[in-house]
């Protein structure tokens, strides 16, 4: 059985990374050899300076596995009040038909979904509940979100449940709704791509007048509130050169708890708008520059596929039994548009909300749970496997041979190596490594990171 | 109360959203504050945001209360006004 211990070359040295054992260290070639021999031969006798780490690496570990059995612990209830939106983002990859964009979840369906979720939570003696709002733009249906939040909190108080409330939003919120959001949500992920010129180019509003000022006002109110503000920026080839400037500006103006920098996902609309994803190498360099700049400020820098805090077989809600209810009452595992996953030959459908219950077939649950790391040959020997888990199950093809790394893999591996070097205090090495194009390529394109394969 | 009656919060009444969804009313000339909790606070926030108070009919019914009586009571207390 493979050990899930990895060695990644970094300029003649090696990052020893064993996420399941909680070990990350930098070693040289002789050290890598010693570790490999000790692991391969299950040696207990090793030079004293290696023993502390080897003891940790020899510990019994529990590997993350896919969920099995009955649905007892849904990660959260997702509500999609509407697929409609008051923005016309130049890269939007939610191809919603005009008819679907006008649909709003009925209050009765919303109530039933919340009742069904709480019943499941209580039946399985879970201490808390979590409700996430997705869109379109969820606050484009403000009355429904208001009802959902207030009703859920009313019920949660009755059942003595902790309730966490989170939403993603474009920030086109006006008073007094904005004040209510700031006072009632625990976390808002606000999309803000940069200063006015970038924001207006990439995220124009349908009613163009004053959109940037409204988003700024929203971010300001949220920043001044108890609500946890996460700013999410979509980075394109054109906006990449100004990423550092934009992030420092956001930091100074809003003091978010985290900034999330995600490269553009290509879509029909992004192509029509002439927007392109950033070069993965350049993106990784820029991301790590921001990470270092923000390090002293205790602001978390997030790239969703390089979140080292995860140890998982699925880095998104899929596979964690999240129940995401669409405006027409379908319960899915994924918040993307149904057509998007159907076109990729995937079935994220779990069931329906009906008569105050979730009607979910065990076969559908098993199908959704099967979309996980174990089914992705591409990730087989990659040191990022337990935090990236292959990224988006729908938009990233994990069926390729191990080590056939694509752009997503390159930026994930580069950013992950950089984060690990920062974590181990190797900022000087990080700097030298980033300056050396050849060394970066060796690290990022290394086909098999498993310690057993190292030569 | 007809179905079309719309109400507004009396702008003379100062109030604060507090933790756990509670609302504190600071009534003029009244030394002690008044707190609204549970369904009362839901109704208050609905009026504040201009949303339909009838969304709480089922919850009110569970608690054995009616929207009409509550609105009448609040009107009498001067906390709310009928919108034009």
Short mmCIF file of C-alpha atoms in Angstrom, two decimals, chain A residues 71-376:
data_model
loop_
_atom_site.label_atom_id
_atom_site.label_comp_id
_atom_site.label_asym_id
_atom_site.label_seq_id
_atom_site.Cartn_x
_atom_site.Cartn_y
_atom_site.Cartn_z
CA UNK A 71 -27.74 10.60 4.75
CA UNK A 72 -27.12 11.69 8.34
CA UNK A 73 -24.70 14.61 8.22
CA UNK A 74 -25.33 17.03 5.36
CA UNK A 75 -22.59 19.67 5.26
CA UNK A 76 -25.16 22.42 4.74
CA UNK A 77 -28.51 23.28 3.25
CA UNK A 78 -27.99 25.32 0.10
CA UNK A 79 -30.82 27.52 -1.08
CA UNK A 80 -30.96 29.02 -4.55
CA UNK A 81 -33.72 31.63 -4.23
CA UNK A 82 -33.40 32.52 -7.92
CA UNK A 83 -31.11 32.02 -10.87
CA UNK A 84 -31.78 35.60 -11.87
CA UNK A 85 -29.13 38.26 -11.45
CA UNK A 86 -28.85 42.05 -11.75
CA UNK A 87 -25.35 41.89 -13.18
CA UNK A 88 -24.14 40.96 -16.63
CA UNK A 89 -20.68 39.64 -15.87
CA UNK A 90 -18.50 39.37 -18.96
CA UNK A 91 -17.41 35.87 -17.96
CA UNK A 92 -20.59 34.47 -16.39
CA UNK A 93 -20.61 30.69 -16.81
CA UNK A 94 -24.19 30.26 -15.60
CA UNK A 95 -26.10 29.92 -18.88
CA UNK A 96 -29.58 30.59 -17.49
CA UNK A 97 -32.52 30.84 -19.86
CA UNK A 98 -34.68 33.99 -19.61
CA UNK A 99 -37.51 31.83 -18.29
CA UNK A 100 -35.38 30.22 -15.58
CA UNK A 101 -33.90 33.56 -14.56
CA UNK A 102 -37.39 34.82 -13.69
CA UNK A 103 -38.20 31.86 -11.43
CA UNK A 104 -38.13 32.57 -7.71
CA UNK A 105 -38.38 29.87 -5.09
CA UNK A 106 -41.79 29.88 -3.45
CA UNK A 107 -41.99 30.71 0.21
CA UNK A 108 -43.77 27.43 0.86
CA UNK A 109 -40.98 25.42 -0.80
CA UNK A 110 -38.39 27.35 1.16
CA UNK A 111 -40.21 26.63 4.42
CA UNK A 112 -40.47 22.94 3.58
CA UNK A 113 -36.77 22.73 2.70
CA UNK A 114 -35.79 24.34 6.01
CA UNK A 115 -38.18 22.12 7.99
CA UNK A 116 -36.86 19.00 6.23
CA UNK A 117 -33.25 20.02 6.88
CA UNK A 118 -33.84 20.75 10.56
CA UNK A 119 -35.71 17.45 10.94
CA UNK A 120 -32.66 15.65 9.51
CA UNK A 121 -30.28 17.56 11.77
CA UNK A 122 -32.34 16.87 14.89
CA UNK A 123 -32.95 13.22 14.05
CA UNK A 124 -29.22 12.70 13.75
CA UNK A 125 -28.40 14.78 16.82
CA UNK A 126 -26.18 17.27 15.01
CA UNK A 127 -25.29 20.27 17.16
CA UNK A 128 -25.65 22.90 14.48
CA UNK A 129 -27.18 23.83 11.18
CA UNK A 130 -25.73 25.78 8.30
CA UNK A 131 -27.58 27.45 5.44
CA UNK A 132 -25.79 28.84 2.39
CA UNK A 133 -27.41 30.99 -0.27
CA UNK A 134 -26.34 30.76 -3.89
CA UNK A 135 -27.63 32.22 -7.14
CA UNK A 136 -27.79 33.79 -9.70
CA UNK A 137 -27.72 36.56 -7.17
CA UNK A 138 -29.58 35.40 -4.05
CA UNK A 139 -30.45 38.94 -2.96
CA UNK A 140 -32.16 39.50 -6.31
CA UNK A 141 -35.00 37.72 -4.49
CA UNK A 142 -34.65 39.67 -1.22
CA UNK A 143 -37.99 38.82 0.30
CA UNK A 144 -37.33 35.10 -0.07
CA UNK A 145 -33.89 35.35 1.52
CA UNK A 146 -35.37 37.42 4.33
CA UNK A 147 -38.07 34.83 4.94
CA UNK A 148 -35.57 31.94 4.84
CA UNK A 149 -33.17 33.55 7.30
CA UNK A 150 -35.78 34.76 9.76
CA UNK A 151 -37.76 31.54 9.61
CA UNK A 152 -34.66 29.37 10.00
CA UNK A 153 -33.48 31.40 12.97
CA UNK A 154 -36.92 31.28 14.55
CA UNK A 155 -36.96 27.48 14.21
CA UNK A 156 -33.32 27.09 15.27
CA UNK A 157 -34.03 28.98 18.49
CA UNK A 158 -36.97 26.71 19.16
CA UNK A 159 -34.82 23.58 18.66
CA UNK A 160 -31.81 25.13 20.44
CA UNK A 161 -29.62 24.67 17.37
CA UNK A 162 -26.63 26.79 16.46
CA UNK A 163 -27.31 28.30 13.04
CA UNK A 164 -24.65 29.52 10.60
CA UNK A 165 -25.75 31.72 7.68
CA UNK A 166 -23.62 32.39 4.63
CA UNK A 167 -24.20 33.85 1.17
CA UNK A 168 -22.34 34.68 -1.99
CA UNK A 169 -23.33 38.04 -3.44
CA UNK A 170 -22.50 40.56 -6.13
CA UNK A 171 -22.94 43.39 -3.62
CA UNK A 172 -25.71 45.27 -5.42
CA UNK A 173 -27.61 45.68 -2.18
CA UNK A 174 -29.36 48.79 -0.99
CA UNK A 175 -30.45 50.01 2.42
CA UNK A 176 -32.14 48.90 4.57
CA UNK A 177 -31.65 45.35 3.26
CA UNK A 178 -27.89 45.81 3.40
CA UNK A 179 -27.99 46.66 7.11
CA UNK A 180 -30.16 43.63 7.73
CA UNK A 181 -27.69 41.40 5.84
CA UNK A 182 -24.75 42.81 7.81
CA UNK A 183 -26.57 42.18 11.09
CA UNK A 184 -27.83 38.71 10.31
CA UNK A 185 -25.31 36.82 8.20
CA UNK A 186 -22.18 35.24 9.64
CA UNK A 187 -20.29 35.30 6.37
CA UNK A 188 -20.66 36.96 2.99
CA UNK A 189 -18.50 36.09 -0.01
CA UNK A 190 -18.57 39.29 -2.04
CA UNK A 191 -17.43 39.31 -5.66
CA UNK A 192 -15.13 42.25 -6.32
CA UNK A 193 -12.72 41.94 -9.21
CA UNK A 194 -10.70 45.09 -8.62
CA UNK A 195 -10.85 48.85 -8.81
CA UNK A 196 -13.54 50.64 -10.79
CA UNK A 197 -12.17 50.10 -14.32
CA UNK A 198 -11.72 46.33 -13.90
CA UNK A 199 -14.96 45.87 -11.96
CA UNK A 200 -16.99 47.80 -14.55
CA UNK A 201 -15.41 45.92 -17.41
CA UNK A 202 -15.78 42.45 -15.92
CA UNK A 203 -18.86 42.86 -13.74
CA UNK A 204 -21.18 45.48 -15.25
CA UNK A 205 -24.66 45.79 -13.78
CA UNK A 206 -27.77 45.50 -15.94
CA UNK A 207 -28.61 49.03 -14.81
CA UNK A 208 -25.18 50.43 -15.25
CA UNK A 209 -25.55 53.66 -13.28
CA UNK A 210 -23.63 53.74 -10.03
CA UNK A 211 -23.05 49.99 -9.75
CA UNK A 212 -19.44 50.29 -8.60
CA UNK A 213 -20.38 52.81 -5.91
CA UNK A 214 -23.13 50.49 -4.65
CA UNK A 215 -20.76 47.54 -4.41
CA UNK A 216 -18.22 49.75 -2.60
CA UNK A 217 -20.91 50.86 -0.16
CA UNK A 218 -21.92 47.24 0.42
CA UNK A 219 -18.34 46.17 1.10
CA UNK A 220 -17.87 49.11 3.47
CA UNK A 221 -20.99 48.29 5.51
CA UNK A 222 -20.07 44.60 5.70
CA UNK A 223 -16.50 45.44 6.65
CA UNK A 224 -17.74 47.58 9.53
CA UNK A 225 -20.10 44.87 10.78
CA UNK A 226 -19.66 41.62 12.71
CA UNK A 227 -20.14 39.72 9.47
CA UNK A 228 -17.15 37.82 8.17
CA UNK A 229 -16.29 39.44 4.81
CA UNK A 230 -14.53 37.38 2.14
CA UNK A 231 -13.68 39.19 -1.10
CA UNK A 232 -13.58 37.02 -4.18
CA UNK A 233 -11.85 38.20 -7.34
CA UNK A 234 -11.96 36.62 -10.75
CA UNK A 235 -8.53 37.07 -12.31
CA UNK A 236 -8.14 37.33 -16.06
CA UNK A 237 -5.09 37.64 -18.26
CA UNK A 238 -5.73 41.39 -18.47
CA UNK A 239 -6.32 41.96 -14.75
CA UNK A 240 -3.41 39.80 -13.57
CA UNK A 241 -0.70 42.51 -13.83
CA UNK A 242 -2.72 44.65 -11.39
CA UNK A 243 -3.63 41.86 -8.99
CA UNK A 244 -1.22 42.95 -6.26
CA UNK A 245 -2.32 46.57 -6.49
CA UNK A 246 -5.99 45.53 -6.39
CA UNK A 247 -5.52 43.24 -3.39
CA UNK A 248 -3.60 45.87 -1.40
CA UNK A 249 -6.34 48.37 -2.18
CA UNK A 250 -9.04 45.93 -1.00
CA UNK A 251 -7.05 45.19 2.13
CA UNK A 252 -6.68 48.86 2.99
CA UNK A 253 -10.30 49.74 2.27
CA UNK A 254 -12.16 46.77 3.66
CA UNK A 255 -9.90 44.67 5.90
CA UNK A 256 -11.57 41.43 4.75
CA UNK A 257 -10.93 38.25 6.69
CA UNK A 258 -9.84 36.57 3.45
CA UNK A 259 -9.25 37.37 -0.19
CA UNK A 260 -10.02 34.69 -2.70
CA UNK A 261 -8.24 34.96 -6.05
CA UNK A 262 -9.65 32.58 -8.62
CA UNK A 263 -8.56 32.45 -12.25
CA UNK A 264 -11.24 32.92 -14.87
CA UNK A 265 -13.07 29.76 -15.89
CA UNK A 266 -13.56 30.01 -19.63
CA UNK A 267 -17.13 30.13 -20.86
CA UNK A 268 -18.95 31.02 -24.03
CA UNK A 269 -19.56 34.49 -22.66
CA UNK A 270 -15.96 35.04 -21.57
CA UNK A 271 -14.79 34.11 -25.05
CA UNK A 272 -17.30 36.49 -26.60
CA UNK A 273 -16.04 39.22 -24.26
CA UNK A 274 -12.46 38.55 -25.28
CA UNK A 275 -11.46 37.56 -21.74
CA UNK A 276 -8.85 34.87 -21.20
CA UNK A 277 -7.65 32.98 -18.15
CA UNK A 278 -4.28 34.10 -16.83
CA UNK A 279 -1.18 32.11 -17.66
CA UNK A 280 -0.91 29.55 -14.82
CA UNK A 281 2.77 30.27 -14.16
CA UNK A 282 2.29 34.01 -14.05
CA UNK A 283 -0.82 33.58 -11.92
CA UNK A 284 1.07 31.47 -9.37
CA UNK A 285 3.87 34.04 -9.18
CA UNK A 286 1.39 36.88 -8.66
CA UNK A 287 -0.63 34.91 -6.11
CA UNK A 288 2.43 34.08 -4.04
CA UNK A 289 3.59 37.70 -4.16
CA UNK A 290 0.21 38.74 -2.71
CA UNK A 291 0.35 35.92 -0.15
CA UNK A 292 3.73 37.14 1.07
CA UNK A 293 2.62 40.77 1.13
CA UNK A 294 -0.46 39.89 3.19
CA UNK A 295 1.32 37.43 5.47
CA UNK A 296 1.94 39.93 8.24
CA UNK A 297 -1.62 41.25 8.09
CA UNK A 298 -3.24 37.94 9.06
CA UNK A 299 -5.40 38.06 5.95
CA UNK A 300 -5.94 34.66 4.43
CA UNK A 301 -5.20 34.32 0.70
CA UNK A 302 -7.33 31.65 -0.89
CA UNK A 303 -7.06 29.74 -4.14
CA UNK A 304 -9.80 27.15 -3.85
CA UNK A 305 -7.66 24.27 -5.15
CA UNK A 306 -4.71 25.17 -2.92
CA UNK A 307 -6.41 25.38 0.46
CA UNK A 308 -3.91 23.48 2.60
CA UNK A 309 -6.30 23.36 5.53
CA UNK A 310 -8.36 20.74 3.72
CA UNK A 311 -7.78 17.01 3.94
CA UNK A 312 -10.52 15.61 1.79
CA UNK A 313 -11.62 13.57 -1.20
CA UNK A 314 -13.75 16.42 -2.52
CA UNK A 315 -12.87 20.09 -2.19
CA UNK A 316 -16.39 21.36 -2.93
CA UNK A 317 -19.86 20.65 -1.49
CA UNK A 318 -20.24 17.61 -3.78
CA UNK A 319 -19.35 14.48 -1.87
CA UNK A 320 -20.06 16.05 1.49
CA UNK A 321 -23.80 15.46 1.30
CA UNK A 322 -24.64 19.15 0.92
CA UNK A 323 -28.27 19.51 -0.09
CA UNK A 324 -28.75 22.34 -2.56
CA UNK A 325 -32.33 23.24 -3.34
CA UNK A 326 -33.11 24.96 -6.63
CA UNK A 327 -36.05 27.35 -7.17
CA UNK A 328 -38.25 24.50 -8.44
CA UNK A 329 -37.58 22.16 -5.51
CA UNK A 330 -34.94 19.89 -6.99
CA UNK A 331 -32.28 18.84 -4.52
CA UNK A 332 -28.82 18.65 -6.07
CA UNK A 333 -25.30 18.18 -4.76
CA UNK A 334 -23.87 20.98 -6.91
CA UNK A 335 -24.95 24.60 -7.29
CA UNK A 336 -24.02 24.80 -10.97
CA UNK A 337 -26.78 24.85 -13.56
CA UNK A 338 -28.19 21.39 -14.25
CA UNK A 339 -27.37 21.59 -17.98
CA UNK A 340 -23.72 22.22 -17.16
CA UNK A 341 -23.25 18.93 -15.35
CA UNK A 342 -25.57 16.98 -17.63
CA UNK A 343 -23.48 18.08 -20.62
CA UNK A 344 -20.42 16.61 -18.91
CA UNK A 345 -22.26 13.31 -18.44
CA UNK A 346 -22.61 13.80 -14.69
CA UNK A 347 -25.66 13.48 -12.51
CA UNK A 348 -25.68 15.69 -9.44
CA UNK A 349 -29.39 15.27 -8.84
CA UNK A 350 -30.23 13.87 -5.40
CA UNK A 351 -34.01 14.17 -5.20
CA UNK A 352 -36.82 16.57 -4.41
CA UNK A 353 -38.33 18.51 -1.56
CA UNK A 354 -41.82 17.17 -1.14
CA UNK A 355 -44.37 17.53 1.64
CA UNK A 356 -41.78 18.87 4.04
CA UNK A 357 -39.35 16.02 3.42
CA UNK A 358 -36.33 15.33 1.30
CA UNK A 359 -37.13 12.51 -1.10
CA UNK A 360 -33.68 11.20 -1.90
CA UNK A 361 -32.98 7.81 -3.44
CA UNK A 362 -29.97 5.99 -2.00
CA UNK A 363 -28.80 5.25 -5.56
CA UNK A 364 -28.68 8.98 -6.33
CA UNK A 365 -26.76 9.62 -3.13
CA UNK A 366 -24.28 6.87 -4.01
CA UNK A 367 -23.88 8.28 -7.52
CA UNK A 368 -23.05 11.76 -6.24
CA UNK A 369 -20.68 10.39 -3.59
CA UNK A 370 -18.79 8.58 -6.35
CA UNK A 371 -17.52 11.90 -7.73
CA UNK A 372 -14.40 12.03 -5.64
CA UNK A 373 -10.65 11.82 -5.62
CA UNK A 374 -10.49 8.03 -5.85
CA UNK A 375 -12.07 8.21 -9.31
CA UNK A 376 -9.50 10.66 -10.69
#
